[in-house]
Coordinates of C-alpha atoms and ligand atoms in Angstrom, one line a residue:
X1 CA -61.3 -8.9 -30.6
X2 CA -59.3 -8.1 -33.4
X3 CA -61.9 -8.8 -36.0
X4 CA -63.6 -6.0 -34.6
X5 CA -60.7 -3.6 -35.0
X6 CA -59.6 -4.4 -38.8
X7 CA -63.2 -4.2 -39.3
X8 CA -63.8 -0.6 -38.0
X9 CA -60.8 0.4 -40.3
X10 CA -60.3 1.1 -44.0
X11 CA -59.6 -2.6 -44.9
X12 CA -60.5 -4.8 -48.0
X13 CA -62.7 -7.8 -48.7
X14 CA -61.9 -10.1 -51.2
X15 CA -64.2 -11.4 -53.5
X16 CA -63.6 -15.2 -54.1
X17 CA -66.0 -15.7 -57.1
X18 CA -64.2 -13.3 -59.1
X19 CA -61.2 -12.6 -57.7
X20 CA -61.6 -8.6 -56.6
X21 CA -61.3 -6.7 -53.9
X22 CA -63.8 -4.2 -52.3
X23 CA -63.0 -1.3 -50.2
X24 CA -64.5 -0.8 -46.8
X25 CA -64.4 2.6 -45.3
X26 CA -66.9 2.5 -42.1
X27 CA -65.1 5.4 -40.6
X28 CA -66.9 7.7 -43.5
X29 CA -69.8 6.9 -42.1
X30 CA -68.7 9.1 -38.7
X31 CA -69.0 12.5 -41.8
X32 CA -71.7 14.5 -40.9
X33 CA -74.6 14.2 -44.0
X34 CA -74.4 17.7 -45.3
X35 CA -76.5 17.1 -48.7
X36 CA -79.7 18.5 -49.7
X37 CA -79.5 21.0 -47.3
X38 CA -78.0 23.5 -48.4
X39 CA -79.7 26.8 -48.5
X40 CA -79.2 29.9 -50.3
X41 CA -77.0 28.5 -52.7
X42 CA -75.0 31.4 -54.9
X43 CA -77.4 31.4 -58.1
X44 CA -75.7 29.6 -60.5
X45 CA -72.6 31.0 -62.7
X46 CA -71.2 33.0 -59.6
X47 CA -67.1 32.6 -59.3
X48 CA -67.9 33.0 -55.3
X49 CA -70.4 30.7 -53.1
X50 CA -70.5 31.2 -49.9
X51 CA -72.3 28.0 -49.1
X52 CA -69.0 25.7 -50.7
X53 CA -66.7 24.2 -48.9
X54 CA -64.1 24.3 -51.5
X55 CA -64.1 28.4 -52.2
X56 CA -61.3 30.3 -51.0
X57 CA -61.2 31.5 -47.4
X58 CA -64.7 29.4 -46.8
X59 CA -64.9 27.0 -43.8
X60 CA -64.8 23.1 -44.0
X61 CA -66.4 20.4 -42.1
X62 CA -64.3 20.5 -38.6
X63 CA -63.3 24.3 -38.7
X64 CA -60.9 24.5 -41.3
X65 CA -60.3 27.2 -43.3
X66 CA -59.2 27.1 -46.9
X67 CA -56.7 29.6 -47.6
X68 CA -57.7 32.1 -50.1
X69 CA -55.9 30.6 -53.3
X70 CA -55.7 32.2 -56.4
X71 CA -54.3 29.0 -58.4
X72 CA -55.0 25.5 -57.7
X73 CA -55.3 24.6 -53.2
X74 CA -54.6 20.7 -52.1
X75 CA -55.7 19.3 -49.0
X76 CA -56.1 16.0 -47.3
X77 CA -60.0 15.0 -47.3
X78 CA -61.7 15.3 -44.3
X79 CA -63.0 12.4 -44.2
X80 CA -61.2 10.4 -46.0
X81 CA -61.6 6.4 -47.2
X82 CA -57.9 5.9 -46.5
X83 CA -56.0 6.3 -43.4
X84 CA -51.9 6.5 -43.2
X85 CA -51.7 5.3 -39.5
X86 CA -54.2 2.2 -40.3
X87 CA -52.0 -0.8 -39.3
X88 CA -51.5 -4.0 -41.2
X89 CA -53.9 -6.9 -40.3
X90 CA -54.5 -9.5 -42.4
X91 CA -57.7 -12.4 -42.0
X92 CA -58.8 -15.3 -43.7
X93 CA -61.5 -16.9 -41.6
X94 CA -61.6 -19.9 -43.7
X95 CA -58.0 -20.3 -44.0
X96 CA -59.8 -21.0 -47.8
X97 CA -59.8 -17.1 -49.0
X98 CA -63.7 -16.9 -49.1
X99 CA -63.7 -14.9 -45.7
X100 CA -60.4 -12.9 -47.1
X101 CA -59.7 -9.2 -45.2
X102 CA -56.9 -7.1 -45.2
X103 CA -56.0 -3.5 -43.6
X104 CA -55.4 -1.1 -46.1
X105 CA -53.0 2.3 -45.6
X106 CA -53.7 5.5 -47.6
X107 CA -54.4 8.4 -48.1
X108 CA -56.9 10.5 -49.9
X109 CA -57.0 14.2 -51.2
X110 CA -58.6 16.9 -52.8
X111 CA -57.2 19.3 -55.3
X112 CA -59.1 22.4 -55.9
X113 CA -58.8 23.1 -59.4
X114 CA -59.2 26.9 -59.8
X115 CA -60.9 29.8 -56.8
X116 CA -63.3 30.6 -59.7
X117 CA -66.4 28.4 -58.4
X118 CA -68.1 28.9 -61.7
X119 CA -65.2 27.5 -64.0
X120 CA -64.8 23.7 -65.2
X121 CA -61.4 22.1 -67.2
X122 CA -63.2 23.1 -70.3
X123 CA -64.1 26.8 -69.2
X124 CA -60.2 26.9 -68.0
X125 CA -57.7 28.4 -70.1
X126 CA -55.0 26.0 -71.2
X127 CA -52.5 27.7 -68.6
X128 CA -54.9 27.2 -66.2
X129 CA -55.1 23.7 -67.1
X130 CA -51.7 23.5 -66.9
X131 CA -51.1 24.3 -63.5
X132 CA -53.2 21.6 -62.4
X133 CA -51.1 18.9 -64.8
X134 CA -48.3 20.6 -63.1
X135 CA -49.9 20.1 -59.2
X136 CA -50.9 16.2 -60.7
X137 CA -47.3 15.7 -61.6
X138 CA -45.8 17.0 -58.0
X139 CA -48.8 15.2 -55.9
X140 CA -47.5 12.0 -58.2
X141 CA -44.4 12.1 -56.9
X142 CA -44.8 13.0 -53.4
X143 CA -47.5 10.8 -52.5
X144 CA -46.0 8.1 -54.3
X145 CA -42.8 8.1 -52.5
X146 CA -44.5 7.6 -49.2
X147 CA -43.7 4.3 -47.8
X148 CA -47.1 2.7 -47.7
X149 CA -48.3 3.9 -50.7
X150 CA -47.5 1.7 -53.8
X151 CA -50.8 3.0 -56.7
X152 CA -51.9 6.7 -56.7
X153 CA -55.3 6.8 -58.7
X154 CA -55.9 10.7 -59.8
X155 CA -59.4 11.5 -60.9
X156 CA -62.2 13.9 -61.6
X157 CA -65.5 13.5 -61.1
X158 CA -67.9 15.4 -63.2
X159 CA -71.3 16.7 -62.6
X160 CA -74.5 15.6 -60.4
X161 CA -75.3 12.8 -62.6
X162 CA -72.1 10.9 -61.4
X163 CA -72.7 11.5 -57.4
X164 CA -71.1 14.4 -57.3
X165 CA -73.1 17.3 -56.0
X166 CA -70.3 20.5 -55.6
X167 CA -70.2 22.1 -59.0
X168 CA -66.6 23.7 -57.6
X169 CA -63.6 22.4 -60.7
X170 CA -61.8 19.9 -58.4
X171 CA -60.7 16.6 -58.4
X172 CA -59.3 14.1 -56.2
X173 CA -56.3 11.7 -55.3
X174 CA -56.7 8.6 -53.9
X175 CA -53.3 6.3 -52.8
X176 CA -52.6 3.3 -51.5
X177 CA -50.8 0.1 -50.4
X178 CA -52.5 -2.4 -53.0
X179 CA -52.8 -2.0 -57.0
X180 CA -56.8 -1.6 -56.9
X181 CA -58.8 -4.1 -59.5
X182 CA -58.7 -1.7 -62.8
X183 CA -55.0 -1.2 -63.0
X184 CA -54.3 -4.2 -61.8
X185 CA -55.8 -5.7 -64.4
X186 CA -54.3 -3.7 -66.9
X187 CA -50.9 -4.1 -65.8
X188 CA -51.3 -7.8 -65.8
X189 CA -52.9 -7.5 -69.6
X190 CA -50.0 -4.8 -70.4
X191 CA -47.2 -7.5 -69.2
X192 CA -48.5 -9.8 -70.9
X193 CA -49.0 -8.6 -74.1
X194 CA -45.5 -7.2 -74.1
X195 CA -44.1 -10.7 -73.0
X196 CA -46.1 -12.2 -75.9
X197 CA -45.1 -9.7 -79.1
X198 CA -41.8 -8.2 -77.8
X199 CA -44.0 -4.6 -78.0
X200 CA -45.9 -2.2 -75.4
X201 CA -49.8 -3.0 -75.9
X202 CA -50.7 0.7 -76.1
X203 CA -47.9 1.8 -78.2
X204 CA -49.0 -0.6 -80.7
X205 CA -52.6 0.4 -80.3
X206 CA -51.9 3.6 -80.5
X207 CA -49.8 3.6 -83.7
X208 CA -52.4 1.5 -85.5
X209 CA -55.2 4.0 -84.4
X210 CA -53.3 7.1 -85.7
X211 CA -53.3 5.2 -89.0
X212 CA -56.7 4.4 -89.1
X213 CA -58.6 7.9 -88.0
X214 CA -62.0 6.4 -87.8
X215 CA -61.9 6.4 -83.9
X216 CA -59.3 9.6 -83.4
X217 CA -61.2 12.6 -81.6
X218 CA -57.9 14.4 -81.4
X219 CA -54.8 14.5 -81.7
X220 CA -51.5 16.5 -81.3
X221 CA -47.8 16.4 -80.6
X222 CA -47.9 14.5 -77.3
X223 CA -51.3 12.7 -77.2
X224 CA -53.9 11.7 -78.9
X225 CA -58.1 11.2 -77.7
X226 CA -59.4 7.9 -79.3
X227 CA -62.8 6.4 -78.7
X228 CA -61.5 3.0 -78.2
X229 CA -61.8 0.0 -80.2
X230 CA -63.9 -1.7 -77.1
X231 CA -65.8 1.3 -75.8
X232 CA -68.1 0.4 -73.5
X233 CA -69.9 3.8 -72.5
X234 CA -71.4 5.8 -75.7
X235 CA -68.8 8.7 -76.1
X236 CA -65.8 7.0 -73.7
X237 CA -62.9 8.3 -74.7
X238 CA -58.8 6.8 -74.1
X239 CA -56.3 9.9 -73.9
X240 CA -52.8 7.6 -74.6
X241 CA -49.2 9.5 -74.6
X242 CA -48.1 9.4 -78.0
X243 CA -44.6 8.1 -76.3
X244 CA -43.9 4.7 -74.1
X245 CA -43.9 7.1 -71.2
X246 CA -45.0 4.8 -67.7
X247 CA -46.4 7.9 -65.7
X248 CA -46.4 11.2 -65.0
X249 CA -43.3 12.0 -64.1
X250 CA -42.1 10.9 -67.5
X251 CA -43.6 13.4 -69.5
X252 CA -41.1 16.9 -70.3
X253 CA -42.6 20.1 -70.2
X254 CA -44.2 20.0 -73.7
X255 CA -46.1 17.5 -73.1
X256 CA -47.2 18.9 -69.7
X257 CA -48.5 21.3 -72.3
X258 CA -49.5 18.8 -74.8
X259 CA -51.8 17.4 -71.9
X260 CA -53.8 20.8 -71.2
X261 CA -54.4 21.2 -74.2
X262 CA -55.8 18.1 -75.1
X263 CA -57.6 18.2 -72.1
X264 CA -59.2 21.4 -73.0
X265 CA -60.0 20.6 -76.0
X266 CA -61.8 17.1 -75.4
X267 CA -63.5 18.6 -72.5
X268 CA -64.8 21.6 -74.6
X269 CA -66.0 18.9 -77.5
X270 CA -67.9 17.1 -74.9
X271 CA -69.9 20.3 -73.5
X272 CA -71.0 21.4 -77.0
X273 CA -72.1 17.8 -77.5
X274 CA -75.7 18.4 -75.6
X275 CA -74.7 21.9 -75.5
X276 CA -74.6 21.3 -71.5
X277 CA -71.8 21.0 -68.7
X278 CA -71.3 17.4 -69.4
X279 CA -70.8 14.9 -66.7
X280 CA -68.0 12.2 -66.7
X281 CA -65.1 10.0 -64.1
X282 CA -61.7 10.9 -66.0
X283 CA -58.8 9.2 -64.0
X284 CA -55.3 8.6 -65.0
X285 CA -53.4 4.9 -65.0
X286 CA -49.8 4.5 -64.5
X287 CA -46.8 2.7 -63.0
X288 CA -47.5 1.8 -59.4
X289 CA -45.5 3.7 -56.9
X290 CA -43.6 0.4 -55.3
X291 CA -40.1 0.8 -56.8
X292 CA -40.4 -1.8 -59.6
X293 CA -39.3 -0.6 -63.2
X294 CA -43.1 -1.8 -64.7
X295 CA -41.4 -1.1 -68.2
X296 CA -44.7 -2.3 -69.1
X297 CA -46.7 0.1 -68.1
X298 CA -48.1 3.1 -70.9
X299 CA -49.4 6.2 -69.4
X300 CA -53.2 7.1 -70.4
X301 CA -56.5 8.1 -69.1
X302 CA -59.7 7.0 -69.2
X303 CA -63.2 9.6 -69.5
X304 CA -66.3 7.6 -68.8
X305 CA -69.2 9.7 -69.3
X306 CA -72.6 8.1 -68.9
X307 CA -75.2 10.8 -71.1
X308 CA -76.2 8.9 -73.9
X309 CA -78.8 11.3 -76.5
X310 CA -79.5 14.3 -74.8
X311 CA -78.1 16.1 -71.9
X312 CA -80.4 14.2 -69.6
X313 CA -81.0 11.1 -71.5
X314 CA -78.3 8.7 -70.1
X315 CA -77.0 5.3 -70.2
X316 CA -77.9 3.1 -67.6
X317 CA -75.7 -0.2 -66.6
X318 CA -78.6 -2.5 -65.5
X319 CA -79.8 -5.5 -66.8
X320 CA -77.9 -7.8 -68.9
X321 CA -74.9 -5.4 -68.6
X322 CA -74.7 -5.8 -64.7
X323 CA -75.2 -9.5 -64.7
X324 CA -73.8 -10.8 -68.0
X325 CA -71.4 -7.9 -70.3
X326 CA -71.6 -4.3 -71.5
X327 CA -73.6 -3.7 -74.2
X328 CA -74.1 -0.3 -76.8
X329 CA -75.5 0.8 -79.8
X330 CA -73.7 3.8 -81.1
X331 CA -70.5 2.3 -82.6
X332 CA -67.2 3.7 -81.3
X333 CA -66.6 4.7 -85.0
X334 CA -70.0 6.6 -85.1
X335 CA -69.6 8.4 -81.7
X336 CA -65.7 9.3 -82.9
X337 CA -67.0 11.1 -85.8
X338 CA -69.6 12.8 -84.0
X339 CA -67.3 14.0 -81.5
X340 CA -64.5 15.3 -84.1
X341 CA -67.2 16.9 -86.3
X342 CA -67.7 19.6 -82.9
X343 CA -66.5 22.9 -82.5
X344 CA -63.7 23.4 -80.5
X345 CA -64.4 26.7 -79.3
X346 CA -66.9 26.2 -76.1
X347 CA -70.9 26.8 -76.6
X348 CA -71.2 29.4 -74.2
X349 CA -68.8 31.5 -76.0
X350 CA -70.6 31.6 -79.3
X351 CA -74.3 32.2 -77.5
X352 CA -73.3 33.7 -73.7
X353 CA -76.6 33.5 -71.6
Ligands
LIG401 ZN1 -66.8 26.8 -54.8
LIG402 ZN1 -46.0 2.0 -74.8
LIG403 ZN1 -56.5 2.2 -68.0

């Protein structure tokens, strides 16, 4: 039965009463459950553990052995919630949309940051930094070009409190054939805008921003770190290229730069916050990868970290947030300033352990 088949592979659902799509993966569920296990774990602050699967020269789920890298290392996920060879199905059991499922092609991988097992982007060195910019701008462009990729989402996510449980600097890439729900929204609220007032959304955000300075963290040549106007998490933060650049591949080599450094320096601000290694999802937005111009679109990207008022108190999206809108306290003008006011040079190098 063909249902059967598009449902045992990465597809999406679409959700009729709001118009989004959810991914299904079942394959994952084949991965063997390797959390909470782990014994004799390296005590904490060691550059080597030999119980992580992203070390150098450690071992992987399957056999696989990671080269012994001394920069960044990229591999495919083993297990990953796309597939290239997944092929296109489409069904809509009502013929109405409600029962709406569609095969979905992609591919998803990991991109070890550093060897050092104890380092994170703020603990990196701004050339260190800027090797991974430099490995984001290359995956860009090579995943993108594949033929059934058209959107290639690069994140990082941060820390135990956000589901991720290997303290290892990495982050990961995610492509595929449809624009997912965030920037697809976005683009269609970036098109129109610029349809509307003849100008890019963000490059008139930006500029009015920059003028302001209440909700500016940072700032320099190439970027600038605002809290946004419409924050939704308590210390979210919207890194914007200071030019109409669409994506990655846009930006020259000083603003390769421009983007460690900014990186660093946000990430640093937000460990000496709680004085703690402070959890967050940081992913860029950009042009799809399907051969349209998107003139529209503005590179940026988004941190969302959920801690709140103290390294372990955190915000919590439950309630009235989940079933009716966001909601916050702290206003994006307050939690600007508080960020600003921070050091820049990383806690653990004024008071090492
Ligand atoms: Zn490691
Ligand atoms: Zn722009
Ligand atoms: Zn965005």
């Amino acid at each position: 039965m063909p249902l059967d088949h598009l449902y045992q592979q990465p597809h999406r659902r679409f959700n009729p009463l709001t118009s989004e799509w959810v991914l299904v993966s079942p394959q994952r569920t084949e991965r063997p459950w390797r959390g909470q296990i782990e014994t004799a774990a390296a005590p904490a602050g060691s550059a080597y553990d030999p119980g992580c699967y992203l070390c150098p020269g450690n071992e992987r789920a399957g056999g696989v052995r990671n080269p012994n890298y001394s920069s960044t290392f990229i591999f495919t996920n083993d297990f990953a919630a796309l597939r290239p060879d997944n092929p296109p199905e489409r069904h809509d059991e009502s013929g109405r949309g409600l029962l709406l499922s569609e095969s979905e092609a992609g591919t998803c991988k990991v991109v070890c940051f550093s060897p050092r097992h104890d380092l994170t982007l703020a603990r990196m060195t701004v050339p260190e930094i800027l090797s991974v910019v430099d490995v984001w701008v290359e995956q860009y462009a090579e995943i993108g070009s594949l033929p059934y990729v058209n959107y290639v989402e690069i994140f990082e996510n941060r820390g135990e409190m956000m589901g991720c449980s290997n303290p290892h600097p990495h982050g990961q890439i995610w492509a595929n054939q449809t624009i997912p729900n965030e920037p697809r929204k976005e683009q269609e609220a970036q098109r129109a805008y610029a349809e509307k007032h003849g100008v890019c959304l963000l490059c008139e955000y930006l500029q009015r921003e920059a003028r302001a300075q209440s909700r500016v963290v940072l700032e320099n040549d190439h970027f600038i770190a605002v809290v946004p106007f419409w924050a939704v998490w308590p210390f979210e933060v919207l890194v914007i290229a200071k030019q109409h650049f669409r994506d990655l591949l846009a930006l020259d080599r000083p603003a390769h730069a421009g983007l460690a450094e900014i990186l660093k320096d946000l990430t640093t601000r937000y460990d000496n916050l709680f004085e703690t290694s402070f959890p967050y999802s940081m992913g860029f937005h950009q042009a799809p990868t399907d051969s349209e111009a998107h003139t529209e679109w503005h590179l940026h990207a988004h941190f969302y970290p959920p801690l709140l008022r103290s390294a372990t108190i955190r915000k919590f999206m439950v309630g009235y947030e989940l079933l009716a809108s966001p909601q916050r306290d702290i206003t994006p003008e307050a939690a600007a300033a508080t960020l600003r006011d921070l050091s820049g040079i990383h806690y653990a190098e004024i008071k090492p352990r």
